[in-house]
Tab-separated table of C-alpha atoms in Angstrom:
chain	number	residue	atom	x	y	z
J	41	MET	CA	1.539	13.278	26.066
J	42	GLY	CA	2.577	11.618	22.821
J	43	TYR	CA	3.857	8.231	21.717
J	44	ARG	CA	7.241	6.543	21.681
J	45	VAL	CA	7.505	5.327	18.083
J	46	VAL	CA	9.989	3.064	16.291
J	47	VAL	CA	10.430	3.001	12.512
J	48	ALA	CA	12.096	-0.259	11.447
J	49	GLY	CA	13.687	-0.305	8.013
J	50	ALA	CA	14.034	3.464	8.112
J	51	THR	CA	16.753	3.577	5.440
J	52	GLY	CA	14.586	1.989	2.721
J	53	ASN	CA	12.093	3.693	0.401
J	54	VAL	CA	9.047	2.878	2.523
J	55	GLY	CA	10.773	3.533	5.841
J	56	ARG	CA	11.881	6.987	4.724
J	57	GLU	CA	8.366	7.710	3.519
J	58	MET	CA	6.998	6.642	6.920
J	59	LEU	CA	9.239	9.215	8.585
J	60	ASN	CA	8.148	11.887	6.100
J	61	ILE	CA	4.461	11.188	6.695
J	62	LEU	CA	4.770	11.012	10.480
J	63	ALA	CA	6.338	14.475	10.336
J	64	GLU	CA	3.897	15.881	7.757
J	65	ARG	CA	0.839	14.729	9.677
J	66	GLU	CA	2.319	15.889	12.977
J	67	PHE	CA	1.760	12.516	14.587
J	68	PRO	CA	1.970	13.024	18.379
J	69	ILE	CA	5.466	11.734	19.150
J	70	ASP	CA	7.389	12.132	22.377
J	71	GLU	CA	10.337	10.080	21.176
J	72	ILE	CA	11.221	8.405	17.892
J	73	ALA	CA	13.826	5.738	17.125
J	74	VAL	CA	14.973	4.500	13.720
J	75	VAL	CA	16.330	0.995	13.374
J	76	ALA	CA	17.611	-1.125	10.499
J	77	SER	CA	20.066	-3.905	9.821
J	78	SER	CA	23.660	-3.769	11.043
J	79	ARG	CA	24.738	-2.452	7.600
J	80	SER	CA	23.033	0.877	8.305
J	81	GLN	CA	23.985	1.208	11.971
J	82	GLY	CA	25.296	4.687	12.727
J	83	ASP	CA	23.898	6.303	9.574
J	84	GLN	CA	22.034	9.591	9.960
J	85	ILE	CA	18.531	10.070	8.554
J	86	GLU	CA	16.336	13.171	8.677
J	87	PHE	CA	12.937	13.059	10.357
J	88	GLY	CA	10.870	14.291	7.424
J	89	GLU	CA	11.786	17.896	6.653
J	90	THR	CA	12.088	18.916	10.298
J	91	GLY	CA	15.864	19.242	10.245
J	92	LYS	CA	16.052	16.752	13.102
J	93	MET	CA	18.627	14.047	12.352
J	94	LEU	CA	18.183	10.565	13.761
J	95	LYS	CA	20.948	7.993	14.192
J	96	VAL	CA	20.097	4.525	12.860
J	97	GLN	CA	20.327	1.771	15.465
J	98	ASN	CA	20.880	-1.932	14.874
J	99	ILE	CA	17.512	-3.678	15.156
J	100	ASP	CA	19.215	-6.838	16.473
J	101	ASN	CA	20.321	-4.987	19.601
J	102	PHE	CA	17.314	-2.693	20.030
J	103	ASP	CA	15.223	-3.130	23.191
J	104	PRO	CA	11.523	-2.485	22.345
J	105	ALA	CA	10.341	-2.453	25.978
J	106	GLY	CA	8.628	0.812	26.845
J	107	TRP	CA	7.949	1.796	23.232
J	108	ASP	CA	4.295	2.192	22.179
J	109	MET	CA	4.363	1.145	18.527
J	110	ALA	CA	6.737	0.152	15.751
J	111	LEU	CA	6.166	0.670	12.033
J	112	PHE	CA	7.922	-2.185	10.232
J	113	ALA	CA	9.244	-2.012	6.649
J	114	ILE	CA	11.943	-4.680	6.818
J	115	GLY	CA	10.622	-7.590	4.722
J	116	SER	CA	9.086	-10.874	5.781
J	117	GLU	CA	12.262	-12.685	6.830
J	118	ALA	CA	13.402	-10.050	9.318
J	119	THR	CA	9.823	-9.422	10.431
J	120	ALA	CA	9.451	-13.080	11.405
J	121	VAL	CA	12.383	-12.630	13.790
J	122	HIS	CA	11.658	-9.205	15.251
J	123	ALA	CA	7.860	-8.642	15.169
J	124	PRO	CA	7.090	-11.294	17.837
J	125	ARG	CA	9.931	-9.916	19.966
J	126	PHE	CA	8.608	-6.353	19.786
J	127	ALA	CA	4.996	-7.473	20.315
J	128	ALA	CA	5.917	-9.544	23.379
J	129	ALA	CA	7.641	-6.503	24.876
J	130	GLY	CA	4.388	-4.521	24.635
J	131	CYS	CA	5.283	-2.554	21.508
J	132	THR	CA	2.467	-2.885	18.947
J	133	VAL	CA	3.835	-3.766	15.507
J	134	ILE	CA	2.297	-2.315	12.338
J	135	ASP	CA	3.833	-4.517	9.674
J	136	ASN	CA	4.207	-3.662	5.994
J	137	SER	CA	5.406	-7.114	4.875
J	138	SER	CA	3.176	-9.907	3.583
J	139	LEU	CA	4.055	-12.226	6.487
J	140	TYR	CA	0.995	-11.781	8.691
J	141	ARG	CA	-1.647	-10.499	6.279
J	142	MET	CA	-3.642	-13.701	6.070
J	143	ASP	CA	-3.152	-14.779	9.691
J	144	PRO	CA	-6.697	-15.053	11.124
J	145	ASP	CA	-5.517	-13.699	14.485
J	146	ILE	CA	-3.963	-10.554	12.982
J	147	PRO	CA	-6.125	-7.727	11.627
J	148	LEU	CA	-5.438	-6.537	8.064
J	149	ILE	CA	-6.395	-2.882	8.030
J	150	VAL	CA	-7.219	-0.101	5.603
J	151	PRO	CA	-8.615	2.589	7.918
J	152	GLU	CA	-11.130	3.970	5.390
J	153	VAL	CA	-12.516	0.466	4.804
J	154	ASN	CA	-12.483	-1.712	7.950
J	155	PRO	CA	-11.400	0.388	10.968
J	156	GLU	CA	-13.381	-1.745	13.428
J	157	ALA	CA	-11.230	-4.797	12.602
J	158	ILE	CA	-8.296	-3.202	14.435
J	159	ASP	CA	-9.965	-4.130	17.734
J	160	GLY	CA	-8.613	-7.662	17.293
J	161	TYR	CA	-4.977	-6.556	17.459
J	162	LYS	CA	-4.584	-7.534	21.126
J	163	LYS	CA	-4.464	-11.251	20.292
J	164	ARG	CA	-0.943	-10.941	18.931
J	165	ASN	CA	-0.146	-7.210	19.321
J	166	ILE	CA	0.524	-7.091	15.574
J	167	ILE	CA	-1.435	-5.310	12.805
J	168	ALA	CA	-0.867	-6.027	9.112
J	169	ASN	CA	-0.691	-3.485	6.295
J	170	PRO	CA	-2.044	-4.819	2.964
J	171	ASN	CA	-0.357	-5.108	-0.399
J	172	CYS	CA	-0.029	-1.710	-2.092
J	173	SER	CA	-2.303	-2.638	-5.014
J	174	THR	CA	-4.955	-4.029	-2.694
J	175	ALA	CA	-4.946	-0.929	-0.476
J	176	GLN	CA	-5.822	1.578	-3.163
J	177	MET	CA	-8.377	-0.735	-4.775
J	178	VAL	CA	-10.381	-1.413	-1.618
J	179	VAL	CA	-10.490	2.306	-0.806
J	180	ALA	CA	-12.235	2.804	-4.156
J	181	LEU	CA	-14.449	-0.269	-3.808
J	182	LYS	CA	-15.704	0.217	-0.240
J	183	PRO	CA	-18.184	3.100	-0.776
J	184	LEU	CA	-19.520	1.452	-3.923
J	185	HIS	CA	-19.900	-1.881	-2.116
J	186	ASP	CA	-21.865	-0.158	0.637
J	187	ALA	CA	-24.169	1.389	-1.958
J	188	ALA	CA	-24.860	-1.486	-4.348
J	189	LYS	CA	-23.091	-4.646	-3.049
J	190	ILE	CA	-20.231	-5.865	-5.231
J	191	LYS	CA	-20.425	-9.406	-6.638
J	192	ARG	CA	-17.299	-9.585	-8.777
J	193	VAL	CA	-14.161	-7.584	-9.502
J	194	VAL	CA	-11.800	-7.966	-12.469
J	195	VAL	CA	-8.669	-5.842	-12.071
J	196	SER	CA	-5.609	-5.275	-14.232
J	197	THR	CA	-2.761	-3.416	-12.544
J	198	TYR	CA	-0.030	-1.193	-13.945
J	199	GLN	CA	2.497	-1.239	-11.098
J	200	SER	CA	5.516	1.039	-10.810
J	201	VAL	CA	9.045	-0.224	-10.264
J	202	SER	CA	9.212	1.356	-6.795
J	203	GLY	CA	7.073	-1.575	-5.685
J	204	ALA	CA	10.238	-3.630	-6.160
J	205	GLY	CA	12.292	-1.285	-3.988
J	206	LYS	CA	15.342	0.814	-4.753
J	207	ALA	CA	16.822	-1.953	-6.915
J	208	GLY	CA	13.790	-1.807	-9.201
J	209	MET	CA	13.995	1.962	-9.556
J	210	ASP	CA	17.722	1.805	-10.219
J	211	GLU	CA	17.231	-0.832	-12.906
J	212	LEU	CA	14.658	1.246	-14.795
J	213	PHE	CA	16.955	4.288	-14.674
J	214	GLU	CA	20.056	2.357	-15.750
J	215	GLN	CA	18.321	0.464	-18.546
J	216	SER	CA	16.747	3.658	-19.919
J	217	ARG	CA	20.106	5.426	-19.917
J	218	ASN	CA	21.847	2.444	-21.515
J	219	ILE	CA	19.273	2.173	-24.301
J	220	PHE	CA	19.677	5.856	-25.176
J	221	VAL	CA	23.461	5.500	-25.549
J	222	GLY	CA	23.319	2.105	-27.271
J	223	ASP	CA	24.544	-0.042	-24.380
J	224	PRO	CA	22.949	-3.390	-23.389
J	225	ALA	CA	19.879	-3.187	-21.109
J	226	GLU	CA	20.575	-6.146	-18.868
J	227	ALA	CA	17.744	-7.444	-16.647
J	228	LYS	CA	18.827	-8.119	-13.051
J	229	LYS	CA	15.989	-7.300	-10.659
J	230	PHE	CA	13.221	-8.062	-13.161
J	231	THR	CA	12.758	-11.131	-15.357
J	232	LYS	CA	12.851	-9.113	-18.579
J	233	GLN	CA	13.849	-5.617	-19.696
J	234	ILE	CA	11.602	-3.111	-17.897
J	235	ALA	CA	12.636	0.078	-19.732
J	236	PHE	CA	10.195	0.808	-22.584
J	237	ASN	CA	8.436	-2.485	-21.841
J	238	VAL	CA	5.743	-4.033	-19.641
J	239	ILE	CA	6.139	-7.308	-17.744
J	240	PRO	CA	3.019	-9.394	-16.882
J	241	HIS	CA	4.752	-11.002	-13.920
J	242	ILE	CA	5.063	-9.759	-10.316
J	243	ASP	CA	6.279	-12.146	-7.592
J	244	LYS	CA	6.572	-15.895	-8.131
J	245	PHE	CA	4.245	-18.120	-10.153
J	246	LEU	CA	1.800	-20.428	-8.379
J	247	ASP	CA	0.594	-23.832	-9.553
J	248	ASP	CA	-2.640	-22.442	-11.031
J	249	GLY	CA	-0.790	-20.018	-13.329
J	250	PHE	CA	-1.500	-16.894	-11.284
J	251	THR	CA	1.322	-15.054	-9.560
J	252	LYS	CA	1.588	-14.516	-5.832
J	253	GLU	CA	0.925	-10.791	-6.318
J	254	GLU	CA	-2.367	-11.644	-8.027
J	255	TRP	CA	-3.234	-14.112	-5.270
J	256	LYS	CA	-2.528	-11.428	-2.649
J	257	MET	CA	-4.988	-9.040	-4.259
J	258	VAL	CA	-7.704	-11.705	-4.237
J	259	VAL	CA	-7.366	-12.977	-0.678
J	260	GLU	CA	-6.586	-9.600	0.897
J	261	THR	CA	-9.597	-7.941	-0.750
J	262	LYS	CA	-11.816	-10.687	0.598
J	263	LYS	CA	-10.394	-10.330	4.123
J	264	ILE	CA	-10.624	-6.531	4.176
J	265	LEU	CA	-13.811	-5.891	2.203
J	266	ASP	CA	-16.059	-8.966	2.061
J	267	PRO	CA	-15.274	-12.704	1.757
J	268	LYS	CA	-18.181	-13.127	-0.659
J	269	VAL	CA	-16.745	-10.812	-3.322
J	270	LYS	CA	-15.186	-12.679	-6.268
J	271	VAL	CA	-11.897	-11.180	-7.444
J	272	VAL	CA	-9.529	-11.977	-10.315
J	273	ALA	CA	-6.369	-9.980	-10.993
J	274	THR	CA	-3.663	-9.604	-13.617
J	275	CYS	CA	-0.658	-7.748	-12.210
J	276	VAL	CA	1.757	-6.023	-14.575
J	277	ARG	CA	5.001	-4.142	-13.945
J	278	VAL	CA	5.345	-0.972	-16.037
J	279	PRO	CA	8.239	1.484	-16.603
J	280	VAL	CA	6.952	4.098	-14.140
J	281	PHE	CA	9.070	5.083	-11.126
J	282	VAL	CA	6.299	5.758	-8.566
J	283	GLY	CA	2.521	5.316	-8.648
J	284	HIS	CA	0.377	2.244	-9.243
J	285	SER	CA	-2.577	2.329	-11.629
J	286	GLU	CA	-5.503	-0.071	-11.942
J	287	ALA	CA	-8.272	-0.660	-14.471
J	288	ILE	CA	-11.152	-2.118	-12.436
J	289	ASN	CA	-14.310	-3.792	-13.748
J	290	ILE	CA	-16.982	-4.165	-11.066
J	291	GLU	CA	-20.214	-6.171	-11.174
J	292	PHE	CA	-22.891	-5.337	-8.569
J	293	GLU	CA	-25.933	-7.099	-7.168
J	294	ASN	CA	-27.954	-3.893	-7.326
J	295	GLU	CA	-28.352	-1.228	-9.964
J	296	ILE	CA	-25.922	1.683	-9.866
J	297	SER	CA	-25.277	4.281	-12.546
J	298	ALA	CA	-21.990	5.960	-13.380
J	299	GLU	CA	-23.398	9.267	-12.158
J	300	GLU	CA	-24.449	7.734	-8.828
J	301	ALA	CA	-21.010	6.176	-8.457
J	302	GLN	CA	-19.319	9.509	-9.163
J	303	ASN	CA	-21.435	11.224	-6.517
J	304	ILE	CA	-20.610	8.497	-3.984
J	305	LEU	CA	-16.888	8.569	-4.726
J	306	ARG	CA	-16.771	12.358	-4.599
J	307	GLU	CA	-17.787	12.232	-0.923
J	308	ALA	CA	-15.869	9.092	0.089
J	309	PRO	CA	-12.953	9.313	2.556
J	310	GLY	CA	-9.488	9.030	1.058
J	311	ILE	CA	-10.698	9.427	-2.535
J	312	MET	CA	-10.208	12.265	-4.982
J	313	LEU	CA	-12.521	12.014	-7.996
J	314	VAL	CA	-11.019	13.573	-11.129
J	315	ASP	CA	-13.327	12.550	-13.935
J	316	LYS	CA	-13.787	14.991	-16.790
J	317	ARG	CA	-14.612	13.403	-20.114
J	318	GLU	CA	-12.094	15.452	-22.037
J	319	ASP	CA	-8.413	15.414	-22.912
J	320	GLY	CA	-6.410	15.228	-19.692
J	321	GLY	CA	-9.500	14.977	-17.510
J	322	TYR	CA	-8.109	12.046	-15.524
J	323	VAL	CA	-5.162	11.312	-13.242
J	324	THR	CA	-1.972	9.461	-14.165
J	325	PRO	CA	0.843	8.259	-11.882
J	326	VAL	CA	2.925	11.383	-12.517
J	327	GLU	CA	0.265	13.573	-10.904
J	328	CYS	CA	-0.356	11.339	-7.895
J	329	VAL	CA	3.221	11.205	-6.603
J	330	GLY	CA	3.537	12.718	-3.144
J	331	ASP	CA	-0.221	12.892	-2.609
J	332	PHE	CA	-2.181	11.156	0.141
J	333	ALA	CA	-5.314	10.509	-1.946
J	334	THR	CA	-6.442	7.536	-3.982
J	335	PHE	CA	-7.512	9.050	-7.301
J	336	VAL	CA	-10.437	7.713	-9.332
J	337	SER	CA	-11.120	8.670	-12.952
J	338	ARG	CA	-12.997	7.407	-16.012
J	339	VAL	CA	-16.051	6.061	-14.186
J	340	ARG	CA	-18.406	4.544	-16.751
J	341	GLU	CA	-21.062	1.887	-17.087
J	342	ASP	CA	-20.100	-1.551	-18.402
J	343	PRO	CA	-22.626	-2.523	-21.098
J	344	THR	CA	-21.491	-6.169	-21.161
J	345	VAL	CA	-22.936	-7.091	-17.745
J	346	GLU	CA	-25.966	-6.164	-15.712
J	347	ASN	CA	-25.137	-3.572	-13.034
J	348	GLY	CA	-21.533	-3.100	-14.086
J	349	LEU	CA	-19.056	-0.231	-13.778
J	350	VAL	CA	-15.531	0.367	-15.019
J	351	LEU	CA	-13.098	2.817	-13.448
J	352	TRP	CA	-9.463	3.901	-13.362
J	353	CYS	CA	-7.670	4.108	-9.995
J	354	VAL	CA	-4.253	5.664	-9.318
J	355	SER	CA	-2.264	6.136	-6.117
J	356	ASP	CA	1.273	6.768	-4.885
J	357	ASN	CA	2.185	3.221	-3.857
J	358	LEU	CA	4.897	4.373	-1.443
J	359	ARG	CA	2.277	6.476	0.324
J	360	LYS	CA	-1.241	5.013	0.409
J	361	GLY	CA	0.020	1.602	-0.612
J	362	ALA	CA	2.547	1.413	2.197
J	363	ALA	CA	3.752	4.258	4.410
J	364	LEU	CA	0.604	6.390	4.614
J	365	ASN	CA	-1.624	3.421	5.365
J	366	ALA	CA	0.762	2.352	8.146
J	367	VAL	CA	0.661	5.830	9.704
J	368	GLN	CA	-3.134	5.930	9.362
J	369	ILE	CA	-3.252	2.595	11.201
J	370	ALA	CA	-1.079	4.133	13.925
J	371	GLU	CA	-3.479	7.070	14.168
J	372	LEU	CA	-6.456	4.700	14.325
J	373	LEU	CA	-4.758	2.592	17.001
J	374	GLY	CA	-4.185	5.733	19.036
J	375	ARG	CA	-7.765	6.966	18.718
J	376	ARG	CA	-9.461	3.656	19.498
J	377	HIS	CA	-7.105	2.067	22.016
J	378	LEU	CA	-3.899	3.749	23.200
J	379	LYS	CA	-5.444	7.236	23.586
J	380	LYS	CA	-2.330	9.349	23.940
J	381	GLY	CA	-1.607	12.623	22.192
């Protein structure tokens, strides 16, 4: 016996990827429903590459009673309306928005890092999926933290435009095309031209000068990994379609060498170590697209601090940063609690 699963926001980038991954991983499904806003009602969407077409239903009219779980990719505003409704009907919500991440009664889960925290989901029947940049970083940090106890993390991100949705991807494509033919490259989705440029600004600015994206990385890492770890982030949008990259400086309480870290990461769940000290012996966003793994390269010792490492981390943000992590949470929920399939 399998699960009755809802994918909310199925017509967006992340929602489509959720459907692809559910199909790829052969998640035990008895019945699946796809829902979205009234604009998409009646549209047809394929369930991965199975050939099975699903008709999009209007989420406003959808009755969640009798459904086991719903994977949400509909944004915070719509989530605030529908997540409590689904949860109250007995359908566990796995939410990809930022709405519930820092709610103390709602677990924030990366299955490779804090699977036991999912046991608290029954308080609200909602589970939160972290920010895409946070997800890949904590997967890389967790095994190293277990080995040598992390004190401080300094991270600079290089985030693809897909993190801003279809509008962000369209803007990069249109601006690039316009520049090649000599037309104006007007900024609409982003605050400045993104084609052939980098923008040190993701989400809105806070009073302390950091952006909300940077704040998310700090507080989410503390909630998922360890509240004692100090984190500071600089988040940058780059002209890459899919795949987030991060340069991470880590300071530890205990001694750890680059070789020890490589050995640990090589065996860690969810990580693929590609670290050859030669031309091309590392992973870039182009190579990570469509892959489940979080890739780590360029592991080296930081000579400016005691017990310090530096590494490069790359992942498909639509997968591990969003859709894959949500499906992994669904799998974890099934194994630990619902026990179907």
